[in-house]
Coordinates of C-alpha atoms in Angstrom, one line a residue:
Chain A
M1417 CA 2.6 35.3 -21.9
T1418 CA 1.2 32.3 -23.6
N1419 CA 1.1 29.0 -21.3
G1420 CA 2.3 26.4 -23.9
G1421 CA 2.5 23.1 -22.7
L1422 CA 1.1 24.2 -19.2
A1423 CA -2.5 24.5 -21.0
R1424 CA -3.8 21.7 -19.4
L1425 CA -1.9 22.0 -15.8
S1426 CA -4.1 23.0 -12.8
I1427 CA -2.1 23.6 -9.5
N1428 CA -3.8 22.0 -6.4
Q1429 CA -3.6 25.0 -3.5
E1430 CA -2.1 22.4 -0.9
T1431 CA 1.2 21.9 -3.4
I1432 CA 2.0 25.3 -2.3
K1433 CA 0.2 25.8 0.7
Q1434 CA 2.7 28.5 1.8
W1435 CA 0.6 30.9 -0.2
S1436 CA -2.5 32.9 0.8
L1437 CA -5.5 32.4 -2.2
P1438 CA -4.7 35.9 -3.2
E1439 CA -0.7 35.0 -3.7
L1440 CA -1.8 31.6 -5.4
A1441 CA -4.4 33.9 -7.8
E1442 CA -1.3 36.3 -8.8
G1443 CA 1.3 33.8 -8.8
C1444 CA -0.6 31.4 -11.1
G1445 CA -1.8 34.3 -13.2
K1446 CA 2.1 35.2 -13.7
A1447 CA 3.2 31.7 -14.5
G1448 CA 0.5 31.4 -17.1
I1449 CA -1.3 29.1 -15.2
D1450 CA -5.1 29.6 -15.2
K1451 CA -6.4 26.2 -13.5
V1452 CA -6.4 25.5 -9.5
G1453 CA -7.4 22.6 -7.3
L1454 CA -9.0 23.5 -4.0
W1455 CA -9.2 22.7 -0.5
R1456 CA -12.1 23.3 1.8
A1457 CA -10.7 24.6 5.0
P1458 CA -8.4 27.5 3.6
V1459 CA -11.1 28.3 1.0
Q1460 CA -13.8 28.8 4.2
A1461 CA -11.3 30.7 6.1
Y1462 CA -11.1 33.3 3.2
G1463 CA -14.7 33.1 2.3
V1464 CA -16.1 30.6 -0.3
E1465 CA -17.7 33.3 -2.1
R1466 CA -14.7 36.0 -1.9
T1467 CA -12.4 33.0 -3.2
A1468 CA -15.1 32.5 -6.2
R1469 CA -14.7 36.3 -7.1
L1470 CA -11.1 36.3 -6.3
L1471 CA -10.3 33.6 -9.0
A1472 CA -12.9 34.7 -11.3
D1473 CA -11.6 38.1 -11.4
A1474 CA -8.2 36.8 -12.2
G1475 CA -9.5 34.4 -14.9
I1476 CA -8.6 31.0 -12.9
G1477 CA -10.8 28.3 -12.9
V1478 CA -11.4 25.6 -10.0
T1479 CA -10.7 22.3 -11.6
S1480 CA -11.6 20.1 -8.2
L1481 CA -12.5 21.0 -4.7
C1482 CA -11.4 18.8 -2.2
R1483 CA -12.6 17.1 -0.1
G1484 CA -16.0 15.3 1.2
G1485 CA -16.0 11.9 1.9
F1486 CA -15.4 10.3 5.6
F1487 CA -18.8 7.9 5.2
T1488 CA -17.6 4.9 7.2
A1489 CA -18.9 5.6 10.5
L1490 CA -21.4 3.2 12.3
D1491 CA -23.1 5.5 14.8
P1492 CA -26.2 7.0 13.1
A1493 CA -25.7 10.5 14.3
E1494 CA -22.2 10.6 12.9
R1495 CA -23.4 9.3 9.9
A1496 CA -26.1 12.0 9.5
R1497 CA -23.4 14.5 10.0
A1498 CA -21.1 13.3 7.6
L1499 CA -24.0 13.5 5.1
D1500 CA -24.7 16.9 6.1
D1501 CA -21.0 18.2 5.9
N1502 CA -20.9 16.7 2.2
R1503 CA -23.9 18.5 1.4
A1504 CA -22.5 21.4 2.3
A1505 CA -19.3 20.5 0.8
I1506 CA -21.1 20.3 -2.6
D1507 CA -22.5 23.5 -1.8
E1508 CA -19.2 24.7 -1.9
A1509 CA -18.2 23.3 -4.9
A1510 CA -21.0 24.8 -6.6
A1511 CA -20.4 28.3 -5.3
L1512 CA -16.8 27.8 -6.7
S1513 CA -18.0 26.8 -10.1
T1514 CA -16.2 23.4 -10.0
D1515 CA -17.8 20.4 -11.2
T1516 CA -15.8 17.9 -9.3
L1517 CA -15.7 17.2 -5.9
V1518 CA -13.3 14.7 -4.4
L1519 CA -14.3 11.9 -1.7
V1520 CA -11.8 10.3 0.6
S1521 CA -14.3 7.6 1.6
G1522 CA -12.9 7.1 5.2
G1523 CA -11.4 4.2 7.1
L1524 CA -12.2 1.3 9.5
P1525 CA -14.4 2.7 12.5
P1526 CA -12.7 2.2 15.8
G1527 CA -12.5 -1.7 16.6
S1528 CA -14.1 -2.6 13.4
R1529 CA -12.1 -4.9 10.8
D1530 CA -15.0 -5.2 8.1
L1531 CA -13.5 -3.5 5.1
H1532 CA -16.2 -4.9 3.0
G1533 CA -18.9 -3.3 5.3
A1534 CA -17.1 0.1 5.5
R1535 CA -17.3 0.0 1.3
E1536 CA -21.1 -0.8 1.6
R1537 CA -21.4 2.4 3.6
V1538 CA -19.7 4.3 1.2
A1539 CA -22.1 3.4 -1.1
E1540 CA -25.1 4.1 0.9
A1541 CA -23.8 7.5 1.3
L1542 CA -23.3 7.7 -2.5
A1543 CA -26.7 6.9 -3.1
E1544 CA -27.7 9.7 -0.9
L1545 CA -25.4 12.5 -2.0
A1546 CA -25.2 11.7 -6.0
P1547 CA -28.8 13.2 -6.7
Y1548 CA -28.2 16.1 -4.5
A1549 CA -25.0 16.9 -6.0
A1550 CA -26.4 16.5 -10.0
A1551 CA -28.8 19.1 -9.0
R1552 CA -26.1 21.5 -8.3
G1553 CA -23.8 20.5 -11.4
V1554 CA -21.2 18.8 -9.3
R1555 CA -19.5 15.1 -9.7
L1556 CA -18.9 13.0 -7.3
A1557 CA -15.3 11.7 -7.8
I1558 CA -14.3 8.5 -5.7
E1559 CA -10.5 8.8 -5.0
P1560 CA -9.1 5.4 -4.3
L1561 CA -6.1 6.0 -1.9
H1562 CA -2.7 3.8 -1.6
P1563 CA -3.5 0.6 0.5
M1564 CA -1.2 2.1 3.2
Y1565 CA -4.6 4.4 4.3
A1566 CA -7.0 1.7 4.0
S1567 CA -7.3 1.5 7.8
D1568 CA -7.5 5.2 9.0
R1569 CA -8.3 7.1 5.9
C1570 CA -9.6 5.4 3.1
V1571 CA -11.1 1.8 3.0
V1572 CA -11.2 2.1 -1.2
S1573 CA -7.6 1.4 -2.1
T1574 CA -7.6 0.4 -5.9
L1575 CA -9.2 1.9 -9.1
A1576 CA -11.1 -1.1 -9.4
Q1577 CA -12.7 -0.7 -6.4
A1578 CA -13.5 2.8 -7.0
L1579 CA -14.8 2.1 -10.1
D1580 CA -16.9 -0.9 -8.8
L1581 CA -18.6 1.9 -6.5
A1582 CA -18.8 4.3 -9.2
E1583 CA -20.4 2.4 -11.7
R1584 CA -23.6 1.5 -9.5
F1585 CA -24.4 5.3 -10.5
P1586 CA -24.7 7.5 -13.8
A1587 CA -21.4 8.6 -15.0
E1588 CA -21.9 12.1 -14.7
Q1589 CA -22.9 11.6 -11.4
V1590 CA -20.3 9.2 -9.5
G1591 CA -16.5 9.0 -11.0
V1592 CA -13.2 8.4 -10.1
V1593 CA -9.9 10.5 -9.6
V1594 CA -6.9 8.7 -10.8
D1595 CA -4.2 9.8 -8.5
T1596 CA -0.6 8.7 -9.8
Y1597 CA 0.7 8.7 -6.1
H1598 CA -1.9 6.3 -4.8
L1599 CA -2.2 3.8 -7.8
W1600 CA 1.4 3.7 -9.5
W1601 CA 2.3 0.6 -7.7
D1602 CA -0.9 -1.5 -9.4
D1603 CA 0.1 -3.4 -12.4
R1604 CA -3.9 -3.6 -13.0
A1605 CA -4.1 0.6 -13.2
P1606 CA -3.6 0.9 -16.8
E1607 CA -6.8 -1.9 -17.6
Q1608 CA -8.8 -0.1 -14.9
I1609 CA -7.9 3.5 -16.5
A1610 CA -9.1 2.2 -19.7
R1611 CA -12.2 1.0 -17.7
A1612 CA -12.8 4.4 -16.2
G1613 CA -12.0 6.2 -19.3
A1614 CA -14.4 4.3 -21.6
G1615 CA -17.2 5.0 -19.0
G1616 CA -16.8 8.5 -18.9
R1617 CA -15.7 8.4 -14.9
I1618 CA -12.3 10.0 -14.9
H1619 CA -13.4 13.2 -13.2
S1620 CA -9.8 14.3 -12.1
F1621 CA -6.3 13.2 -12.8
Q1622 CA -3.7 14.4 -10.4
L1623 CA 0.0 14.1 -10.2
A1624 CA 2.4 13.2 -7.3
D1625 CA 5.7 11.3 -7.2
W1626 CA 6.1 8.6 -5.0
I1627 CA 9.4 8.8 -2.8
T1628 CA 11.1 6.8 0.1
P1629 CA 11.9 6.7 3.0
L1630 CA 7.9 7.6 4.3
P1631 CA 7.9 9.8 7.0
A1632 CA 6.0 8.7 10.0
G1633 CA 2.5 8.8 9.7
V1634 CA 3.2 8.6 6.0
L1635 CA 1.0 11.7 5.2
L1636 CA 3.6 14.4 3.9
G1637 CA 6.0 12.4 1.9
R1638 CA 4.7 13.1 -1.9
G1639 CA 7.5 13.8 -3.9
Q1640 CA 7.8 16.4 -6.6
L1641 CA 7.7 15.2 -10.0
G1642 CA 10.4 13.3 -11.4
D1643 CA 11.7 12.7 -7.9
G1644 CA 10.8 9.4 -7.4
S1645 CA 9.3 6.2 -9.0
V1646 CA 6.1 7.2 -10.8
D1647 CA 6.4 7.1 -14.9
F1648 CA 3.9 10.0 -15.9
R1649 CA 4.0 9.3 -19.0
A1650 CA 3.0 5.9 -19.0
F1651 CA -0.1 7.2 -16.7
R1652 CA -0.7 10.5 -19.1
R1653 CA -0.8 8.1 -22.2
D1654 CA -3.1 5.7 -20.8
V1655 CA -5.4 8.4 -19.4
E1656 CA -5.4 10.1 -22.6
A1657 CA -5.8 6.8 -24.7
S1658 CA -8.9 6.2 -22.8
G1659 CA -10.5 9.1 -23.7
F1660 CA -9.8 12.0 -20.9
D1661 CA -8.8 15.3 -22.4
G1662 CA -9.5 17.4 -18.9
P1663 CA -6.8 19.2 -16.4
I1664 CA -4.2 17.8 -15.1
E1665 CA -3.7 18.6 -11.7
V1666 CA -0.5 18.4 -9.3
E1667 CA -1.2 18.1 -5.8
I1668 CA 2.0 17.0 -3.6
F1669 CA 2.1 17.1 0.2
N1670 CA 5.7 17.7 1.2
E1671 CA 7.1 19.8 3.9
A1672 CA 10.0 20.4 2.0
L1673 CA 8.4 22.1 -0.5
W1674 CA 6.3 24.2 1.5
A1675 CA 9.2 25.6 3.4
R1676 CA 10.4 27.4 0.1
D1677 CA 9.5 30.3 -1.9
G1678 CA 5.9 29.7 -3.6
A1679 CA 6.6 31.2 -6.7
E1680 CA 10.1 28.9 -7.0
V1681 CA 7.9 25.8 -6.0
L1682 CA 5.5 27.1 -8.8
A1683 CA 8.6 27.3 -11.7
E1684 CA 9.6 24.2 -10.7
V1685 CA 6.3 22.5 -10.8
A1686 CA 5.9 23.8 -14.3
E1687 CA 9.5 22.8 -15.3
R1688 CA 9.0 19.3 -13.9
Y1689 CA 5.3 18.6 -15.5
V1690 CA 6.9 19.7 -18.4
Q1691 CA 10.0 17.4 -18.6
H1692 CA 8.3 14.5 -17.1
A1693 CA 4.4 14.7 -17.9
C1694 CA 4.3 16.0 -21.5
Chain S
M602 CA 2.2 -30.0 28.5
T603 CA 0.4 -30.3 25.8
N604 CA 0.1 -27.5 23.5
G605 CA -3.6 -27.9 22.6
G606 CA -4.7 -24.7 20.4
L607 CA -1.0 -24.5 19.4
A608 CA -0.4 -27.2 17.5
R609 CA 0.0 -25.5 14.4
L610 CA 1.9 -22.1 15.6
S611 CA 5.3 -21.4 14.6
I612 CA 6.9 -18.5 16.2
N613 CA 9.4 -16.4 13.7
Q614 CA 12.3 -15.3 15.6
E615 CA 12.0 -11.7 14.6
T616 CA 8.9 -11.4 16.6
I617 CA 11.0 -12.2 19.9
K618 CA 14.6 -10.6 18.5
Q619 CA 15.4 -9.9 22.0
W620 CA 16.0 -13.4 22.6
S621 CA 19.0 -15.4 21.3
L622 CA 18.8 -18.8 19.5
P623 CA 19.3 -20.9 22.9
E624 CA 16.5 -18.7 24.8
L625 CA 14.0 -19.0 21.5
A626 CA 15.1 -23.0 21.6
E627 CA 14.5 -23.0 25.7
G628 CA 11.4 -20.5 25.6
C629 CA 9.1 -22.2 22.9
G630 CA 10.2 -25.8 24.8
K631 CA 8.6 -24.4 28.2
A632 CA 5.6 -22.6 26.1
G633 CA 4.9 -26.1 24.3
I634 CA 5.6 -24.5 21.1
D635 CA 7.7 -26.8 18.6
K636 CA 8.3 -24.4 15.3
V637 CA 10.0 -21.4 14.7
G638 CA 10.6 -19.3 11.8
L639 CA 14.5 -18.1 11.5
W640 CA 16.2 -15.3 9.8
R641 CA 19.3 -15.7 8.2
A642 CA 21.7 -13.0 9.8
P643 CA 21.4 -14.2 13.5
V644 CA 21.4 -18.0 12.5
Q645 CA 24.5 -17.3 10.6
A646 CA 25.9 -15.1 13.7
Y647 CA 25.4 -18.1 15.9
G648 CA 26.3 -20.8 13.2
V649 CA 23.9 -22.6 10.7
E650 CA 25.2 -26.1 11.7
R651 CA 24.9 -25.0 15.3
T652 CA 21.6 -23.6 15.2
A653 CA 20.3 -26.7 13.4
R654 CA 21.8 -29.1 16.3
L655 CA 20.2 -26.7 18.8
L656 CA 17.0 -26.9 17.4
A657 CA 16.9 -30.8 16.4
D658 CA 18.3 -31.3 20.1
A659 CA 15.2 -29.4 21.5
G660 CA 12.7 -31.2 19.2
I661 CA 11.7 -27.7 17.6
G662 CA 11.4 -27.7 13.6
V663 CA 12.1 -24.8 11.3
T664 CA 9.1 -23.8 9.0
S665 CA 10.9 -21.1 6.8
L666 CA 14.0 -19.1 6.7
C667 CA 13.9 -15.7 5.7
R668 CA 15.5 -14.3 3.0
G669 CA 16.5 -14.7 0.0
G670 CA 15.3 -12.4 -3.1
F671 CA 16.7 -9.0 -4.1
F672 CA 16.5 -10.0 -7.7
T673 CA 15.8 -6.7 -9.5
A674 CA 19.4 -5.3 -9.8
L675 CA 20.2 -4.1 -13.4
D676 CA 23.9 -4.3 -13.2
P677 CA 25.2 -7.5 -14.1
A678 CA 27.7 -7.9 -11.4
E679 CA 25.3 -7.3 -9.1
R680 CA 22.7 -9.6 -10.3
A681 CA 25.4 -12.3 -10.2
R682 CA 26.4 -11.7 -6.7
A683 CA 22.5 -11.8 -5.7
L684 CA 22.0 -15.3 -7.3
D685 CA 25.2 -16.6 -5.1
D686 CA 24.2 -15.2 -2.2
N687 CA 20.3 -16.9 -2.9
R688 CA 22.1 -20.3 -3.7
A689 CA 24.0 -19.8 0.1
A690 CA 20.6 -19.1 1.6
I691 CA 19.1 -22.2 -0.1
D692 CA 22.0 -24.3 1.1
E693 CA 21.5 -22.7 4.8
A694 CA 17.9 -23.8 4.4
A695 CA 18.5 -27.1 3.6
A696 CA 21.1 -27.4 6.4
L697 CA 18.5 -26.3 8.8
S698 CA 16.1 -28.7 7.6
T699 CA 13.3 -26.5 6.5
D700 CA 11.8 -26.7 3.1
T701 CA 10.8 -23.1 2.5
L702 CA 13.0 -20.5 1.9
V703 CA 10.9 -16.7 1.7
L704 CA 11.7 -14.5 -1.2
V705 CA 11.5 -10.9 -1.0
S706 CA 12.0 -9.8 -4.5
G707 CA 13.5 -6.6 -4.4
G708 CA 12.7 -2.9 -5.2
L709 CA 13.6 -0.6 -8.2
P710 CA 17.0 0.2 -9.0
P711 CA 18.4 3.6 -8.4
G712 CA 16.7 5.7 -11.4
S713 CA 14.4 3.3 -12.7
R714 CA 10.5 3.5 -13.0
D715 CA 10.4 0.4 -14.8
L716 CA 8.0 -1.9 -12.1
H717 CA 7.4 -4.6 -15.1
G718 CA 10.9 -4.9 -16.1
A719 CA 12.0 -5.4 -12.3
R720 CA 9.4 -8.1 -12.3
E721 CA 10.6 -9.9 -14.9
R722 CA 14.0 -9.6 -13.8
V723 CA 12.5 -11.8 -10.4
A724 CA 11.2 -14.3 -12.9
E725 CA 14.6 -14.8 -14.5
A726 CA 16.3 -15.5 -11.1
L727 CA 13.7 -18.0 -10.2
A728 CA 14.4 -19.5 -13.2
E729 CA 17.6 -19.8 -12.5
L730 CA 17.5 -20.8 -8.6
A731 CA 14.2 -22.9 -8.6
P732 CA 16.3 -26.1 -9.7
Y733 CA 19.1 -25.8 -7.5
A734 CA 16.8 -25.1 -4.7
A735 CA 14.6 -28.4 -5.4
A736 CA 17.8 -30.4 -5.8
R737 CA 18.0 -29.7 -2.0
G738 CA 14.7 -30.2 -1.1
V739 CA 14.0 -26.6 -0.7
R740 CA 10.8 -24.7 -2.3
L741 CA 11.0 -20.8 -3.0
A742 CA 8.1 -18.7 -1.3
I743 CA 7.5 -15.5 -2.9
E744 CA 6.3 -12.9 -0.4
P745 CA 4.3 -10.0 -2.0
L746 CA 5.1 -7.2 0.3
H747 CA 2.4 -4.4 1.0
P748 CA 2.6 -1.8 -1.9
M749 CA 3.7 0.9 0.5
Y750 CA 7.4 -1.6 -0.2
A751 CA 7.1 -1.5 -4.0
S752 CA 9.7 1.1 -4.6
D753 CA 12.4 0.4 -2.3
R754 CA 12.0 -3.5 -1.2
C755 CA 9.7 -5.5 -3.0
V756 CA 8.2 -5.1 -6.6
V757 CA 5.8 -8.0 -5.8
S758 CA 2.8 -6.4 -4.4
T759 CA -0.4 -8.8 -4.4
L760 CA -0.5 -12.3 -4.1
A761 CA -1.9 -12.1 -7.7
Q762 CA 1.4 -10.6 -9.0
A763 CA 3.4 -13.4 -6.8
L764 CA 1.2 -16.3 -8.3
D765 CA 1.8 -14.9 -11.9
L766 CA 5.4 -15.3 -11.2
A767 CA 5.4 -18.7 -9.2
E768 CA 3.0 -20.4 -12.0
R769 CA 5.7 -20.0 -14.4
F770 CA 7.6 -23.0 -12.6
P771 CA 6.4 -26.4 -10.8
A772 CA 4.5 -26.0 -7.7
E773 CA 6.7 -28.0 -5.5
Q774 CA 9.6 -25.4 -6.8
V775 CA 8.2 -22.2 -6.5
G776 CA 5.1 -20.7 -4.4
V777 CA 3.8 -18.1 -2.1
V778 CA 4.0 -16.6 1.2
V779 CA 0.5 -15.6 2.4
D780 CA 1.2 -12.8 5.2
T781 CA -2.0 -11.0 6.7
Y782 CA -0.1 -7.8 7.3
H783 CA 1.1 -7.3 3.5
L784 CA -2.5 -8.7 1.9
W785 CA -5.3 -7.6 4.4
W786 CA -6.6 -4.4 2.6
D787 CA -7.0 -6.5 -0.7
D788 CA -10.3 -7.5 -1.6
R789 CA -9.0 -10.0 -4.2
A790 CA -6.8 -11.5 -1.5
P791 CA -9.6 -14.1 -0.7
E792 CA -9.9 -15.2 -4.4
Q793 CA -6.3 -15.5 -4.5
I794 CA -5.8 -17.5 -1.6
A795 CA -8.2 -19.8 -3.1
R796 CA -5.8 -19.7 -6.5
A797 CA -2.7 -20.4 -4.6
G798 CA -4.3 -23.1 -2.6
A799 CA -5.7 -25.0 -5.5
G800 CA -2.3 -25.2 -6.9
G801 CA -0.7 -26.1 -3.7
R802 CA 1.4 -23.2 -4.0
I803 CA 0.9 -21.6 -0.1
H804 CA 4.3 -22.6 1.0
S805 CA 4.3 -20.1 4.1
F806 CA 0.9 -18.5 5.9
Q807 CA 2.4 -15.6 8.3
L808 CA 0.5 -13.6 10.7
A809 CA 0.8 -9.8 11.8
D810 CA -1.6 -7.2 12.6
W811 CA -2.2 -3.8 10.7
I812 CA -1.7 -1.0 13.3
T813 CA -1.6 2.9 12.9
P814 CA 0.2 5.6 12.6
L815 CA 2.9 4.1 10.6
P816 CA 6.7 4.6 11.8
A817 CA 9.2 6.6 9.8
G818 CA 10.1 4.1 7.0
V819 CA 7.2 2.0 8.0
L820 CA 9.4 -1.1 8.8
L821 CA 8.9 -2.0 12.4
G822 CA 5.0 -0.9 12.8
R823 CA 3.5 -4.3 12.7
G824 CA 1.1 -5.2 15.6
Q825 CA 0.4 -7.7 17.8
L826 CA -2.2 -10.3 16.8
G827 CA -5.6 -8.6 17.8
D828 CA -4.3 -4.9 18.1
G829 CA -5.3 -3.8 14.5
S830 CA -7.6 -4.1 11.6
V831 CA -6.6 -7.7 10.5
D832 CA -9.6 -10.2 10.6
F833 CA -7.0 -13.4 11.2
R834 CA -10.3 -15.6 11.4
A835 CA -11.1 -14.9 8.0
F836 CA -7.5 -15.3 6.5
R837 CA -7.3 -18.8 8.1
R838 CA -10.9 -19.7 7.1
D839 CA -9.8 -18.9 3.3
V840 CA -6.2 -20.7 3.5
E841 CA -7.8 -23.7 5.0
A842 CA -10.3 -23.9 2.5
S843 CA -8.1 -23.8 -0.1
G844 CA -6.5 -27.1 1.4
F845 CA -3.6 -25.6 3.2
D846 CA -3.0 -27.4 6.8
G847 CA 0.5 -26.3 7.3
P848 CA 2.2 -24.2 9.9
I849 CA 0.9 -21.0 10.9
E850 CA 4.0 -18.5 11.7
V851 CA 3.5 -15.3 13.6
E852 CA 6.1 -12.6 12.4
I853 CA 5.8 -9.1 13.9
F854 CA 8.6 -6.2 13.7
N855 CA 7.6 -4.2 16.4
E856 CA 10.1 -2.1 18.7
A857 CA 7.8 -2.3 21.5
L858 CA 7.3 -6.1 21.7
W859 CA 11.6 -6.3 21.8
A860 CA 12.0 -4.0 24.8
R861 CA 9.8 -6.3 26.6
D862 CA 10.6 -9.6 28.4
G863 CA 10.9 -12.6 26.1
A864 CA 9.0 -15.0 27.6
E865 CA 5.9 -12.3 28.0
V866 CA 5.6 -11.6 24.6
L867 CA 5.7 -15.1 23.8
A868 CA 3.0 -16.1 26.0
E869 CA 0.9 -13.0 25.0
V870 CA 1.5 -13.9 21.3
A871 CA 0.2 -17.7 22.2
E872 CA -2.8 -16.2 23.9
R873 CA -3.5 -13.3 21.0
Y874 CA -3.2 -16.3 18.7
V875 CA -5.8 -18.4 20.3
Q876 CA -8.0 -15.8 20.9
H877 CA -7.9 -14.3 17.3
A878 CA -6.6 -17.0 14.8
C879 CA -8.4 -20.2 16.1

């Protein structure tokens, strides 16, 4: 079968977390989808090399690996451990033949109220890791997370902040993730997407919808495309107008989707993608 | 007793929701606090004129009334009802002798994904209401709410957006609320506070701390001062450097605080205020 409007669609494995990696490879093959985004933990559990072979044999490319990051610790030993772990993540990305490692920067250390200082420690970590990644053909992609995660997960909350960090480094080494879930509310997003695209720094473009009410902890409340407030067509128009023509990855964390049949969820994602983002 | 460091402190009644209005008046008097912020529903339940007399007799001033707003409906009848309700809120503010009505703009109408259009409808409502309010000695204060409320509660998410709206009107008619809970994550907040202060548009300054994990629905998760990530002293420094010397209102929605003895909570708020914001 041809994949028609799905040519640029990549499925992040967390969207269909109920599937094993072989199920993901088989299910995507059947649906005519030839790209996936991966997460470290399930890949490590299955085996990095084994995952790489499985997907290569199935003709499926890897658009990104999630995630490195968590750079904001103050304790030197903890910082050294984070850098080691990120070097391992870069090695895994290279082994999986993806060019993009997604970075979630980390939140405030316990007791700290210094967002600016934490963001500077992210820059210091990038300076250490970017050359290591570049030597292995891997780009670091800073993901701004919604401001509701600023204290405990990611001190980089806007695309402007992510670009302020990324632009200290060459574009082929450090870029950004444009994720609709995190950026949809920001009236500056269009101008910052243009800035990111002009600099060749959109390393990943991810889709999820914004729905409410948010669940406790606000981690697993992302919506299926079309169920919420995000204008995907406007985002895609801005991203493409900026020069980006890479994969479009759907990454939804939603317990209701995880409770359903994986093939049914994949079919629904593909249908919604065509309906709302093409 | 003198109120010492508490001279500028105002207690929003929702912080001690377990107290009736007479308990609030008595408790604040005992604690040496001579200002409160009010909410429409409990004031209406007690009686607007009766509340005004109660507080005047106790020598307690009203720093703000919450809230007007919810301007984003598309349906003409619904919009007309919202404007009527806001005129009633303005009348109530005048009857309570407060010069400030806090506005929460409203979210996206059902099925809409047009944040820009919704923000323009806020501007249209302000144009209708600002002269009505000015004639009654009441200023409209646009409160930017944290971006996590953008879809269902307030399409105005940043101080910059609030000022973009407010600056279409005279400063003595329309200004903004600087609330630490909503703005703490934003690296542009200091520059926007300077902009607001220079224009004489800081009509209210409110404090609450940011704590995680957020509860389901994310409405009642505000933290007692000092329990979270907000640098209150930095906010106060920026706000005062911009020229603001008005009341500093503590507004915390937190079920654990509501379950405790009101006098104990008030004493703790005052202590934390001196410790973290003075």
